[in-house]
Every structure is written in structure tokens, then in C-alpha cells.
Amino acid sequence: MSDQSGEQELLHRCLDGDSSAWEEFLVRYRPLLERAVRFTFLRCVYRVPHAVVENVVQELLARLWEHNCRRLRTYQGRCPFAAWLKSLAVRITLNTIRDEKI
């Protein structure tokens, strides 16, 4: 099974509400999200406490899972899934910086 088909299968299982798939999703993608959030903060505000990065990652993961994975369902496959996740992480981080005037 290719990585892309495994990625799609994992995504479909998450969308079906499979909690074990969500745990696998967290193991696979949480580090990527943490790096994207941390890098965005560093580019914009130079320093950021680990707790702030963790809060943004938690908010992002909650948004992906809430309302029957409504946010995950917006992924249309026009780009690699990891790129889509990074883009979402950057947008949420920039919104946090703007809204909280960090």
C-alpha cells in the first residue's frame, strides 16, 4: 500500500468516527502540526513559549475533530494532505497572533 493510499484510508476512517484512527492520525500528524505552528510563530514573533505552541496545536486538533470532523471533510485532495494540514496550521497560528496581539 502506498503512503498516499494509506493516508486516504486513515482519513476515511477518521471521517467515519473511528477513534483508533484518530489516535493514529495524532501519532502521524501531530509532530508536523507542532513544527508548522512553531515555525510560523518564530517567523512572526521570534520567540514563543512552548505552552503557546501547544495551545494552538490543541485548538487546531479540536477544530479538525469537532462536529463530526467537519473541518477534515473540507479537504478536497487538490494537494497532498500534509501540505493542506500545514496550510491550516499556518492560518490558525497567524489568526492567533493577530487576535491575541502576540
mmCIF file with all atom_site columns, C-alpha atoms in Angstrom:
data_model
loop_
_atom_site.group_PDB
_atom_site.id
_atom_site.type_symbol
_atom_site.label_atom_id
_atom_site.label_alt_id
_atom_site.label_comp_id
_atom_site.label_asym_id
_atom_site.label_entity_id
_atom_site.label_seq_id
_atom_site.pdbx_PDB_ins_code
_atom_site.Cartn_x
_atom_site.Cartn_y
_atom_site.Cartn_z
_atom_site.occupancy
_atom_site.B_iso_or_equiv
_atom_site.pdbx_formal_charge
_atom_site.auth_seq_id
_atom_site.auth_comp_id
_atom_site.auth_asym_id
_atom_site.auth_atom_id
_atom_site.pdbx_PDB_model_num
ATOM 1   C CA . MET A 1 1   ? 0.000   0.000  0.000  1.00 0.00 ? 1   MET A CA 1
ATOM 2   C CA . SER A 1 2   ? 1.418   3.388  -0.972 1.00 0.00 ? 2   SER A CA 1
ATOM 3   C CA . ASP A 1 3   ? 1.748   6.154  1.573  1.00 0.00 ? 3   ASP A CA 1
ATOM 4   C CA . GLN A 1 4   ? -0.900  8.200  -0.232 1.00 0.00 ? 4   GLN A CA 1
ATOM 5   C CA . SER A 1 5   ? -3.450  5.369  -0.223 1.00 0.00 ? 5   SER A CA 1
ATOM 6   C CA . GLY A 1 6   ? -2.665  4.716  3.459  1.00 0.00 ? 6   GLY A CA 1
ATOM 7   C CA . GLU A 1 7   ? -3.179  8.413  4.119  1.00 0.00 ? 7   GLU A CA 1
ATOM 8   C CA . GLN A 1 8   ? -6.543  8.359  2.341  1.00 0.00 ? 8   GLN A CA 1
ATOM 9   C CA . GLU A 1 9   ? -7.630  5.239  4.194  1.00 0.00 ? 9   GLU A CA 1
ATOM 10  C CA . LEU A 1 10  ? -6.683  6.818  7.535  1.00 0.00 ? 10  LEU A CA 1
ATOM 11  C CA . LEU A 1 11  ? -8.585  9.975  6.610  1.00 0.00 ? 11  LEU A CA 1
ATOM 12  C CA . HIS A 1 12  ? -11.697 7.979  5.665  1.00 0.00 ? 12  HIS A CA 1
ATOM 13  C CA . ARG A 1 13  ? -11.543 6.043  8.923  1.00 0.00 ? 13  ARG A CA 1
ATOM 14  C CA . CYS A 1 14  ? -11.326 9.325  10.860 1.00 0.00 ? 14  CYS A CA 1
ATOM 15  C CA . LEU A 1 15  ? -14.290 10.695 8.935  1.00 0.00 ? 15  LEU A CA 1
ATOM 16  C CA . ASP A 1 16  ? -16.219 7.546  9.838  1.00 0.00 ? 16  ASP A CA 1
ATOM 17  C CA . GLY A 1 17  ? -15.653 8.353  13.531 1.00 0.00 ? 17  GLY A CA 1
ATOM 18  C CA . ASP A 1 18  ? -13.096 5.603  14.211 1.00 0.00 ? 18  ASP A CA 1
ATOM 19  C CA . SER A 1 19  ? -11.389 6.699  17.440 1.00 0.00 ? 19  SER A CA 1
ATOM 20  C CA . SER A 1 20  ? -8.424  4.366  16.879 1.00 0.00 ? 20  SER A CA 1
ATOM 21  C CA . ALA A 1 21  ? -7.904  6.048  13.501 1.00 0.00 ? 21  ALA A CA 1
ATOM 22  C CA . TRP A 1 22  ? -7.906  9.414  15.262 1.00 0.00 ? 22  TRP A CA 1
ATOM 23  C CA . GLU A 1 23  ? -5.198  8.157  17.629 1.00 0.00 ? 23  GLU A CA 1
ATOM 24  C CA . GLU A 1 24  ? -3.172  7.012  14.615 1.00 0.00 ? 24  GLU A CA 1
ATOM 25  C CA . PHE A 1 25  ? -3.792  10.409 12.995 1.00 0.00 ? 25  PHE A CA 1
ATOM 26  C CA . LEU A 1 26  ? -2.399  12.133 16.101 1.00 0.00 ? 26  LEU A CA 1
ATOM 27  C CA . VAL A 1 27  ? 0.733   9.985  16.108 1.00 0.00 ? 27  VAL A CA 1
ATOM 28  C CA . ARG A 1 28  ? 1.292   10.586 12.412 1.00 0.00 ? 28  ARG A CA 1
ATOM 29  C CA . TYR A 1 29  ? 0.454   14.286 12.049 1.00 0.00 ? 29  TYR A CA 1
ATOM 30  C CA . ARG A 1 30  ? 0.819   15.983 15.432 1.00 0.00 ? 30  ARG A CA 1
ATOM 31  C CA . PRO A 1 31  ? 4.611   16.448 15.036 1.00 0.00 ? 31  PRO A CA 1
ATOM 32  C CA . LEU A 1 32  ? 4.057   18.040 11.621 1.00 0.00 ? 32  LEU A CA 1
ATOM 33  C CA . LEU A 1 33  ? 1.466   20.414 13.077 1.00 0.00 ? 33  LEU A CA 1
ATOM 34  C CA . GLU A 1 34  ? 3.709   21.324 16.013 1.00 0.00 ? 34  GLU A CA 1
ATOM 35  C CA . ARG A 1 35  ? 6.589   22.163 13.642 1.00 0.00 ? 35  ARG A CA 1
ATOM 36  C CA . ALA A 1 36  ? 4.342   24.259 11.388 1.00 0.00 ? 36  ALA A CA 1
ATOM 37  C CA . VAL A 1 37  ? 2.897   26.204 14.329 1.00 0.00 ? 37  VAL A CA 1
ATOM 38  C CA . ARG A 1 38  ? 6.296   26.735 15.976 1.00 0.00 ? 38  ARG A CA 1
ATOM 39  C CA . PHE A 1 39  ? 7.919   27.824 12.702 1.00 0.00 ? 39  PHE A CA 1
ATOM 40  C CA . THR A 1 40  ? 5.103   30.292 11.980 1.00 0.00 ? 40  THR A CA 1
ATOM 41  C CA . PHE A 1 41  ? 5.418   31.817 15.437 1.00 0.00 ? 41  PHE A CA 1
ATOM 42  C CA . LEU A 1 42  ? 9.198   32.074 15.067 1.00 0.00 ? 42  LEU A CA 1
ATOM 43  C CA . ARG A 1 43  ? 8.882   33.826 11.705 1.00 0.00 ? 43  ARG A CA 1
ATOM 44  C CA . CYS A 1 44  ? 6.407   36.356 13.086 1.00 0.00 ? 44  CYS A CA 1
ATOM 45  C CA . VAL A 1 45  ? 7.302   36.971 16.734 1.00 0.00 ? 45  VAL A CA 1
ATOM 46  C CA . TYR A 1 46  ? 10.773  35.391 17.081 1.00 0.00 ? 46  TYR A CA 1
ATOM 47  C CA . ARG A 1 47  ? 10.127  33.702 20.439 1.00 0.00 ? 47  ARG A CA 1
ATOM 48  C CA . VAL A 1 48  ? 7.171   31.864 21.765 1.00 0.00 ? 48  VAL A CA 1
ATOM 49  C CA . PRO A 1 49  ? 6.685   29.740 24.895 1.00 0.00 ? 49  PRO A CA 1
ATOM 50  C CA . HIS A 1 50  ? 6.132   26.034 24.327 1.00 0.00 ? 50  HIS A CA 1
ATOM 51  C CA . ALA A 1 51  ? 2.775   26.338 26.120 1.00 0.00 ? 51  ALA A CA 1
ATOM 52  C CA . VAL A 1 52  ? 1.506   28.776 23.497 1.00 0.00 ? 52  VAL A CA 1
ATOM 53  C CA . VAL A 1 53  ? 2.522   26.428 20.673 1.00 0.00 ? 53  VAL A CA 1
ATOM 54  C CA . GLU A 1 54  ? 0.821   23.552 22.483 1.00 0.00 ? 54  GLU A CA 1
ATOM 55  C CA . ASN A 1 55  ? -2.392  25.579 22.935 1.00 0.00 ? 55  ASN A CA 1
ATOM 56  C CA . VAL A 1 56  ? -2.568  26.393 19.224 1.00 0.00 ? 56  VAL A CA 1
ATOM 57  C CA . VAL A 1 57  ? -1.923  22.760 18.267 1.00 0.00 ? 57  VAL A CA 1
ATOM 58  C CA . GLN A 1 58  ? -4.662  21.631 20.671 1.00 0.00 ? 58  GLN A CA 1
ATOM 59  C CA . GLU A 1 59  ? -7.074  24.178 19.193 1.00 0.00 ? 59  GLU A CA 1
ATOM 60  C CA . LEU A 1 60  ? -6.223  23.024 15.688 1.00 0.00 ? 60  LEU A CA 1
ATOM 61  C CA . LEU A 1 61  ? -6.747  19.357 16.545 1.00 0.00 ? 61  LEU A CA 1
ATOM 62  C CA . ALA A 1 62  ? -10.043 20.166 18.261 1.00 0.00 ? 62  ALA A CA 1
ATOM 63  C CA . ARG A 1 63  ? -11.220 22.037 15.173 1.00 0.00 ? 63  ARG A CA 1
ATOM 64  C CA . LEU A 1 64  ? -10.310 19.068 12.978 1.00 0.00 ? 64  LEU A CA 1
ATOM 65  C CA . TRP A 1 65  ? -12.205 16.568 15.154 1.00 0.00 ? 65  TRP A CA 1
ATOM 66  C CA . GLU A 1 66  ? -15.234 18.616 16.268 1.00 0.00 ? 66  GLU A CA 1
ATOM 67  C CA . HIS A 1 67  ? -18.656 18.490 14.639 1.00 0.00 ? 67  HIS A CA 1
ATOM 68  C CA . ASN A 1 68  ? -18.127 15.042 13.138 1.00 0.00 ? 68  ASN A CA 1
ATOM 69  C CA . CYS A 1 69  ? -14.777 16.081 11.587 1.00 0.00 ? 69  CYS A CA 1
ATOM 70  C CA . ARG A 1 70  ? -16.372 18.936 9.661  1.00 0.00 ? 70  ARG A CA 1
ATOM 71  C CA . ARG A 1 71  ? -13.020 20.661 9.050  1.00 0.00 ? 71  ARG A CA 1
ATOM 72  C CA . LEU A 1 72  ? -11.370 17.429 7.874  1.00 0.00 ? 72  LEU A CA 1
ATOM 73  C CA . ARG A 1 73  ? -14.212 16.965 5.412  1.00 0.00 ? 73  ARG A CA 1
ATOM 74  C CA . THR A 1 74  ? -13.197 20.183 3.640  1.00 0.00 ? 74  THR A CA 1
ATOM 75  C CA . TYR A 1 75  ? -10.020 18.512 2.341  1.00 0.00 ? 75  TYR A CA 1
ATOM 76  C CA . GLN A 1 76  ? -10.616 18.048 -1.391 1.00 0.00 ? 76  GLN A CA 1
ATOM 77  C CA . GLY A 1 77  ? -7.420  16.287 -2.410 1.00 0.00 ? 77  GLY A CA 1
ATOM 78  C CA . ARG A 1 78  ? -6.092  19.059 -4.667 1.00 0.00 ? 78  ARG A CA 1
ATOM 79  C CA . CYS A 1 79  ? -2.757  18.966 -2.844 1.00 0.00 ? 79  CYS A CA 1
ATOM 80  C CA . PRO A 1 80  ? -1.008  16.471 -0.571 1.00 0.00 ? 80  PRO A CA 1
ATOM 81  C CA . PHE A 1 81  ? -2.814  16.071 2.734  1.00 0.00 ? 81  PHE A CA 1
ATOM 82  C CA . ALA A 1 82  ? 0.265   17.067 4.755  1.00 0.00 ? 82  ALA A CA 1
ATOM 83  C CA . ALA A 1 83  ? 0.516   20.324 2.774  1.00 0.00 ? 83  ALA A CA 1
ATOM 84  C CA . TRP A 1 84  ? -3.152  21.039 3.444  1.00 0.00 ? 84  TRP A CA 1
ATOM 85  C CA . LEU A 1 85  ? -2.631  20.430 7.174  1.00 0.00 ? 85  LEU A CA 1
ATOM 86  C CA . LYS A 1 86  ? 0.414   22.729 7.243  1.00 0.00 ? 86  LYS A CA 1
ATOM 87  C CA . SER A 1 87  ? -1.549  25.442 5.486  1.00 0.00 ? 87  SER A CA 1
ATOM 88  C CA . LEU A 1 88  ? -4.342  25.143 8.045  1.00 0.00 ? 88  LEU A CA 1
ATOM 89  C CA . ALA A 1 89  ? -1.803  25.263 10.898 1.00 0.00 ? 89  ALA A CA 1
ATOM 90  C CA . VAL A 1 90  ? -0.217  28.419 9.479  1.00 0.00 ? 90  VAL A CA 1
ATOM 91  C CA . ARG A 1 91  ? -3.597  30.156 9.071  1.00 0.00 ? 91  ARG A CA 1
ATOM 92  C CA . ILE A 1 92  ? -4.723  29.322 12.604 1.00 0.00 ? 92  ILE A CA 1
ATOM 93  C CA . THR A 1 93  ? -1.367  30.428 14.022 1.00 0.00 ? 93  THR A CA 1
ATOM 94  C CA . LEU A 1 94  ? -1.491  33.728 12.128 1.00 0.00 ? 94  LEU A CA 1
ATOM 95  C CA . ASN A 1 95  ? -5.059  34.278 13.350 1.00 0.00 ? 95  ASN A CA 1
ATOM 96  C CA . THR A 1 96  ? -3.889  33.631 16.914 1.00 0.00 ? 96  THR A CA 1
ATOM 97  C CA . ILE A 1 97  ? -1.051  36.120 16.554 1.00 0.00 ? 97  ILE A CA 1
ATOM 98  C CA . ARG A 1 98  ? -3.419  38.725 15.145 1.00 0.00 ? 98  ARG A CA 1
ATOM 99  C CA . ASP A 1 99  ? -6.297  38.136 17.571 1.00 0.00 ? 99  ASP A CA 1
ATOM 100 C CA . GLU A 1 100 ? -4.195  37.900 20.712 1.00 0.00 ? 100 GLU A CA 1
ATOM 101 C CA . LYS A 1 101 ? -1.679  40.509 19.583 1.00 0.00 ? 101 LYS A CA 1
ATOM 102 C CA . ILE A 1 102 ? 1.234   38.237 20.428 1.00 0.00 ? 102 ILE A CA 1
#
